[in-house]
Structure formats: C-alpha cells, structure tokens
Short mmCIF file of C-alpha atoms in Angstrom, two decimals:
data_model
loop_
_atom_site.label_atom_id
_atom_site.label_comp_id
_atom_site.label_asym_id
_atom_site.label_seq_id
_atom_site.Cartn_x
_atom_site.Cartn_y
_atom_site.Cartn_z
CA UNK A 1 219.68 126.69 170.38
CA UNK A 2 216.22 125.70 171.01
CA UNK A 3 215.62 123.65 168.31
CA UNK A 4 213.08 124.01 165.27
CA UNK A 5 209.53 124.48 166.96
CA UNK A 6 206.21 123.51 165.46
CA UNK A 7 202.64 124.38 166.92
CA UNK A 8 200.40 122.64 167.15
CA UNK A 9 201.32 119.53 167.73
CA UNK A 10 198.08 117.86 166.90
CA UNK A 11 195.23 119.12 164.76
CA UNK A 12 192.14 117.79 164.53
CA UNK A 13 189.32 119.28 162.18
CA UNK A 14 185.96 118.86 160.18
CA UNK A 15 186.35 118.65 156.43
CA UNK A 16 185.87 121.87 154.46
CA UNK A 17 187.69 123.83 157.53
CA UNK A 18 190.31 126.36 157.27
CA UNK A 19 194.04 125.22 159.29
CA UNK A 20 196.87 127.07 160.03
CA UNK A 21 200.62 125.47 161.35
CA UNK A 22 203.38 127.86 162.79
CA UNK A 23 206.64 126.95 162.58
CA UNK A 24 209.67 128.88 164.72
CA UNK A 25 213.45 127.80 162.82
CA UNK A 26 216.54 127.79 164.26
CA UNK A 27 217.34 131.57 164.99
CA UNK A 28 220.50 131.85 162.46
CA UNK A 29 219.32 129.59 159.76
CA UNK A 30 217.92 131.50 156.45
CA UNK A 31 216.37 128.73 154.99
CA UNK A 32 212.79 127.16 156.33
CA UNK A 33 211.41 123.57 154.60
CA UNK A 34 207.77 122.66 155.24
CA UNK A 35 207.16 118.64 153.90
CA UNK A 36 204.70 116.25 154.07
CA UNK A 37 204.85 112.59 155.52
CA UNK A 38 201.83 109.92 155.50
CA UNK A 39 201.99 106.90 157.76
CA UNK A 40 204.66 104.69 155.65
CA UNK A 41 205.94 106.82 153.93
CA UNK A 42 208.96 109.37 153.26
CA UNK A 43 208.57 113.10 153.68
CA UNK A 44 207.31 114.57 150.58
CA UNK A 45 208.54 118.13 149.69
CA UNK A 46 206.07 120.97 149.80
CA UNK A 47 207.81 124.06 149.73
CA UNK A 48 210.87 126.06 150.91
CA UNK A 49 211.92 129.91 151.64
CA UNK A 50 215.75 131.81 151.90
CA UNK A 51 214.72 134.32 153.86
CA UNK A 52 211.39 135.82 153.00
CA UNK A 53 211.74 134.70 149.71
CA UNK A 54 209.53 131.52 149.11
CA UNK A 55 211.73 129.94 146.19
CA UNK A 56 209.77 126.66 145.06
CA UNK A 57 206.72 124.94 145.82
CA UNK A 58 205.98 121.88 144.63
CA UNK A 59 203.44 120.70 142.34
CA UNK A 60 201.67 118.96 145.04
CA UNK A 61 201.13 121.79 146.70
CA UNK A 62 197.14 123.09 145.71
CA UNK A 63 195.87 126.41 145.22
CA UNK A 64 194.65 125.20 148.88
CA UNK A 65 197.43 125.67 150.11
CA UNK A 66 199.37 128.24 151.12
CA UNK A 67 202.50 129.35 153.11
CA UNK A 68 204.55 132.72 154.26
CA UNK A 69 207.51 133.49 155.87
CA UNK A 70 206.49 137.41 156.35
CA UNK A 71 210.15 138.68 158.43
CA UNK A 72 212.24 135.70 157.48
CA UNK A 73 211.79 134.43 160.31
CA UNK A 74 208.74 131.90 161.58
CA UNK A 75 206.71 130.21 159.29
CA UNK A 76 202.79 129.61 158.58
CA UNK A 77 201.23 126.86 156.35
CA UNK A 78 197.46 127.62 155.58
CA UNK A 79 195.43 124.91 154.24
CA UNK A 80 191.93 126.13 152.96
CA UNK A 81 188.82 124.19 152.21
CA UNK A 82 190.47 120.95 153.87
CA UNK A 83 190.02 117.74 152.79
CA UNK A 84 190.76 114.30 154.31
CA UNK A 85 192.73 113.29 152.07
CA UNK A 86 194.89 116.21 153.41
CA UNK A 87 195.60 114.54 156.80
CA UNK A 88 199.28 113.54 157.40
CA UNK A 89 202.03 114.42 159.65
CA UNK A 90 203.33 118.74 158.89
CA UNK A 91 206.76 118.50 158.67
CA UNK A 92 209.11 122.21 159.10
CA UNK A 93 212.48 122.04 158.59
CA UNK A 94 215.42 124.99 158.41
CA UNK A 95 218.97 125.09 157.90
CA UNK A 96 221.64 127.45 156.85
CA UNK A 97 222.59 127.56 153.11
CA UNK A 98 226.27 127.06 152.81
CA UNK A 99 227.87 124.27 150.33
CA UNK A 100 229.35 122.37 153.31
CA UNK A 101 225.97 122.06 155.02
CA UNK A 102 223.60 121.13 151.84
CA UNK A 103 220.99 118.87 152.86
CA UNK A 104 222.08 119.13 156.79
CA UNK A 105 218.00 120.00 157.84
CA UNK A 106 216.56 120.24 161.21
CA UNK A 107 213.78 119.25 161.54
CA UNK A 108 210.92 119.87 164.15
CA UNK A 109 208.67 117.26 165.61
CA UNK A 110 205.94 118.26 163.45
CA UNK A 111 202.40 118.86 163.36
CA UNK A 112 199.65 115.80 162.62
CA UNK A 113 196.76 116.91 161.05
CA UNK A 114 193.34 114.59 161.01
CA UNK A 115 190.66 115.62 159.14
CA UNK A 116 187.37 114.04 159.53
CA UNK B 1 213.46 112.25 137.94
CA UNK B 2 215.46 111.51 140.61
CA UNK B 3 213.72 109.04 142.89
CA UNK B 4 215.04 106.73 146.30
CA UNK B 5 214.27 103.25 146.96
CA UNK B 6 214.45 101.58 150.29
CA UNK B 7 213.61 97.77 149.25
CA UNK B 8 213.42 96.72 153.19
CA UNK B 9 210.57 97.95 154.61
CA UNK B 10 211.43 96.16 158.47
CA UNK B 11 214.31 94.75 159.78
CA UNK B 12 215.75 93.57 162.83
CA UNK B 13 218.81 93.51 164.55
CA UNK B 14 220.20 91.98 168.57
CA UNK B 15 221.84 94.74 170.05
CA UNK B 16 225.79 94.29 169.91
CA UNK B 17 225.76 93.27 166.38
CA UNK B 18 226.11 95.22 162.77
CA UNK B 19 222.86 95.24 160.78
CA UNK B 20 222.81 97.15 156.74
CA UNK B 21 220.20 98.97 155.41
CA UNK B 22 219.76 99.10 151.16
CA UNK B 23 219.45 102.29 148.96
CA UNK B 24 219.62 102.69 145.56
CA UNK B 25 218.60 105.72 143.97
CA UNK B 26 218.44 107.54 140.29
CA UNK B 27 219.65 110.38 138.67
CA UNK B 28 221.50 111.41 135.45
CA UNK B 29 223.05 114.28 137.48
CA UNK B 30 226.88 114.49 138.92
CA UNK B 31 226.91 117.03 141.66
CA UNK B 32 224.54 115.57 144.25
CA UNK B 33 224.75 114.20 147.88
CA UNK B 34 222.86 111.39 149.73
CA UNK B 35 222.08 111.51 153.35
CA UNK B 36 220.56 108.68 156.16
CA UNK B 37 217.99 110.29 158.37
CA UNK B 38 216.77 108.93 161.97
CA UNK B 39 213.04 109.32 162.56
CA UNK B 40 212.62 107.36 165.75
CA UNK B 41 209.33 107.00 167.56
CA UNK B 42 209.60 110.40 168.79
CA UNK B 43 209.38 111.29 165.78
CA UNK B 44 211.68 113.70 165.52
CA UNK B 45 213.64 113.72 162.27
CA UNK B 46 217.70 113.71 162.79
CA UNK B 47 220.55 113.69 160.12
CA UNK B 48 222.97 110.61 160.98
CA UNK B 49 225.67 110.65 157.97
CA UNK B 50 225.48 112.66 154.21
CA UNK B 51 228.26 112.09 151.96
CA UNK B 52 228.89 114.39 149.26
CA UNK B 53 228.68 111.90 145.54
CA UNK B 54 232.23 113.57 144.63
CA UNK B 55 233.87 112.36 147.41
CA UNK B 56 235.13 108.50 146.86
CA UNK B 57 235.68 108.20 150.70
CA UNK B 58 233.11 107.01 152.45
CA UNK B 59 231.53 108.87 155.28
CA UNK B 60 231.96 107.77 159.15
CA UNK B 61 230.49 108.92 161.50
CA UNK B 62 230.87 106.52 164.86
CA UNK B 63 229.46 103.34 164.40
CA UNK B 64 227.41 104.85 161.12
CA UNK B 65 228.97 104.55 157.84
CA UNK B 66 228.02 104.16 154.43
CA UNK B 67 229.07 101.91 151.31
CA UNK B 68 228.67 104.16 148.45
CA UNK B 69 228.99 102.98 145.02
CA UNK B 70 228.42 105.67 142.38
CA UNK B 71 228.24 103.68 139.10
CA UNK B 72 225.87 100.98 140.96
CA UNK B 73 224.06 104.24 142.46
CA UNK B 74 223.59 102.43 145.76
CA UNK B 75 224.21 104.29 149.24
CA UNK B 76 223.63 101.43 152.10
CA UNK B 77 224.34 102.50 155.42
CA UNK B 78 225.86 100.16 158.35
CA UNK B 79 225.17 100.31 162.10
CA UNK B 80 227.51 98.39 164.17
CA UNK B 81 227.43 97.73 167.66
CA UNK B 82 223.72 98.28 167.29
CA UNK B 83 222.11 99.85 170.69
CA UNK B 84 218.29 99.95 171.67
CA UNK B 85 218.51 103.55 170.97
CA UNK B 86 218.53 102.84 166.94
CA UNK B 87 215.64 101.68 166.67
CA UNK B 88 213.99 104.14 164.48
CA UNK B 89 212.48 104.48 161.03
CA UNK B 90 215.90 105.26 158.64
CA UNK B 91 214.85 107.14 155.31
CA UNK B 92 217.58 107.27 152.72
CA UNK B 93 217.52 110.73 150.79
CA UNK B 94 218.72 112.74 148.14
CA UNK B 95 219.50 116.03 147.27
CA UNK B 96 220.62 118.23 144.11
CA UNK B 97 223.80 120.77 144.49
CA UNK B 98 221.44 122.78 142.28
CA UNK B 99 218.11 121.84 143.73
CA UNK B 100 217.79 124.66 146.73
CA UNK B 101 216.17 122.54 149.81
CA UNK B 102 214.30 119.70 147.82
CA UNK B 103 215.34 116.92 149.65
CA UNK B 104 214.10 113.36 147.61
CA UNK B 105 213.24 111.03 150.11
CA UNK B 106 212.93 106.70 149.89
CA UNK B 107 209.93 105.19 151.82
CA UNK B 108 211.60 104.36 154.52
CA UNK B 109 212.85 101.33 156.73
CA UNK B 110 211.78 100.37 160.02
CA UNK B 111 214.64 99.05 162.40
CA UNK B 112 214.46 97.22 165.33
CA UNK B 113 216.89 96.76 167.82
CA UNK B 114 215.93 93.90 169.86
CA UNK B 115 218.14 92.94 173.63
#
C-alpha cells in the first residue's frame, strides 16, 4: 500500500495557461475524490468517480475545468484558461465504497497550484 | 444545506493535558456520519475518528473521542494526553449515507501542542 499519490507537487503558472494534476489511488479502492482547499479554509468538494464513472461534480466546478478517470484507475484534473483566482492547494482522495467505510478517504498530499 | 462550523479558529494545548475542539453542524437529514480529520503541517490529510449519527455510543479511538449530541447537532472531539505530534489543523466534516463521496467540511481549527 503505497498510499494515494499526487504529481506534481507544486505548480506554478502564468494566467490564461492550460494545467493538468495526476492523481494515482490506492490500488483496490473504486472510488477517487478530487477537492479544493484555500489557505484557511476546509476542503471544498469538486468532483468524484466509482470506477470510470464520474458521478457528481460540483457546481463550483467551471466549464474550465475538467477531470477523467479513463481505466478506473489514476486520475487527471485539467484546468483550462487559468485564472488566479484558481490557485489553491489540489486535493485527490480515494476510498472503497462499502457502508462500514463511508467517509473513511485517503487522501494524498496534494498538489498547490499558483497562478500568477 | 448541510453546512459545518468550527467556531475556534486556534487553540492551544501543554502536552500531557486534554484540550476539546467545537463542531456543530446542520442538516434535516437522519442517516449521516461526522468525522475529525488531521491535516498537520505535512499536510497530509488523515481520518482520526467518524461516528456513524445512528449510533448513540460515542466513538474512541485511543486518546480521540467524541461527544456527540444529535438533537444539539454538535460533534466536539477530545484529545487527551495531548503529544507534540497533534499539532495539526483538525477539520470537522460531514457526510450523507446518500450523498456518494461529498464530504462537507468546517473551516478548520488550528491546534497547538506546546512542551
């Protein structure tokens, strides 16, 4: 077990700029988070997948934005056209659907993302 | 809407003792459960105690627990025998049964464990 893995670990790029995050889950876990955390405050939900399936995004997530899970098994979050008020810490997250593990996310060490 | 609020943004603790962190939270739902996550400087986000809102025991888990009172809607979690390797940013959160992987985060509060 090798943990959730997210690359990279620090982004740095010019406003209007295309970025893209990888993150690798946990091997056996079906279901990958991605979330959104500025300084201060509490991860914000962007999106989540079972499998290949992406199942809900939320309504902060922007026609900018983007994200695949193409063989169920790593991740990509594609921001187009960025902004700065886009920069903030890239959380990924995964974890095996089962009632007695609900809410029991892993979570990697994320990706920070500066745009200037 | 469900929402989480943290109402201590820092505290501080000496190691050895018991410090409490506050959460209250909202929802007109039944079937939920609440969690405490660790983010410490590493920032590496960890899962330290959920407790499932059907359950009247509270949930232990070494020297975490949690005081959970449903009708209040308040979830505050206790360290004792605090150790320098708490000191973290502690985010209460929230989930759904029904909600897939939307976990409802509070803002957060800072704790320090001082020697």
């Amino acid at each position: 077990d090798t943990g959730v893995s997210q690359n990279p670990r620090h982004k740095i790029t010019k406003r209007g700029q295309n970025v893209t995050f990888r993150c690798d889950p946990i091997s056996e876990h079906n279901r990958l988070y991605w979330y959104r955390q500025t300084l201060g405050q509490g991860p914000e939900f962007l999106t989540y997948f079972q499998n290949e399936a992406q199942l809900e995004k939320s309504r902060l997530l922007s026609d900018r934005f983007s994200a695949e899970r193409p063989k169920g098994s790593f991740s990509t979050l594609e921001i187009q056209r960025t902004e700065q008020g886009d920069s903030a810490m890239y959380l990924c997250a995964s974890s095996v659907w089962d009632r007695p593990t609900i809410g029991k996310l892993f979570f990697g060490s994320g990706t920070q993302l500066s745009v200037l | 809407a469900q929402t989480v609020t943290q109402s201590q943004p820092e505290m501080s603790v000496q190691e050895a003792e018991t410090v409490t962190l506050s959460c209250t939270y909202d929802t007109s739902e039944n079937n939920y459960y609440l969690f405490w996550y660790k983010q410490p400087p590493s920032r590496q986000m960890i899962l330290v105690i959920r407790q499932e809102a059907y359950k009247q025991q509270n949930a232990t888990e070494n020297r975490f627990s949690v005081n959970f009172q449903k009708a209040a809607k308040s979830f505050s979690l206790k360290i004792s025998d605090s150790q320098l390797g708490d000191t973290a940013m502690y985010f209460c959160a929230f989930i759904l049964y029904n909600q897939g992987g939307k976990l409802i985060f509070g803002q957060g509060t800072e704790l320090s464990v001082k020697p």
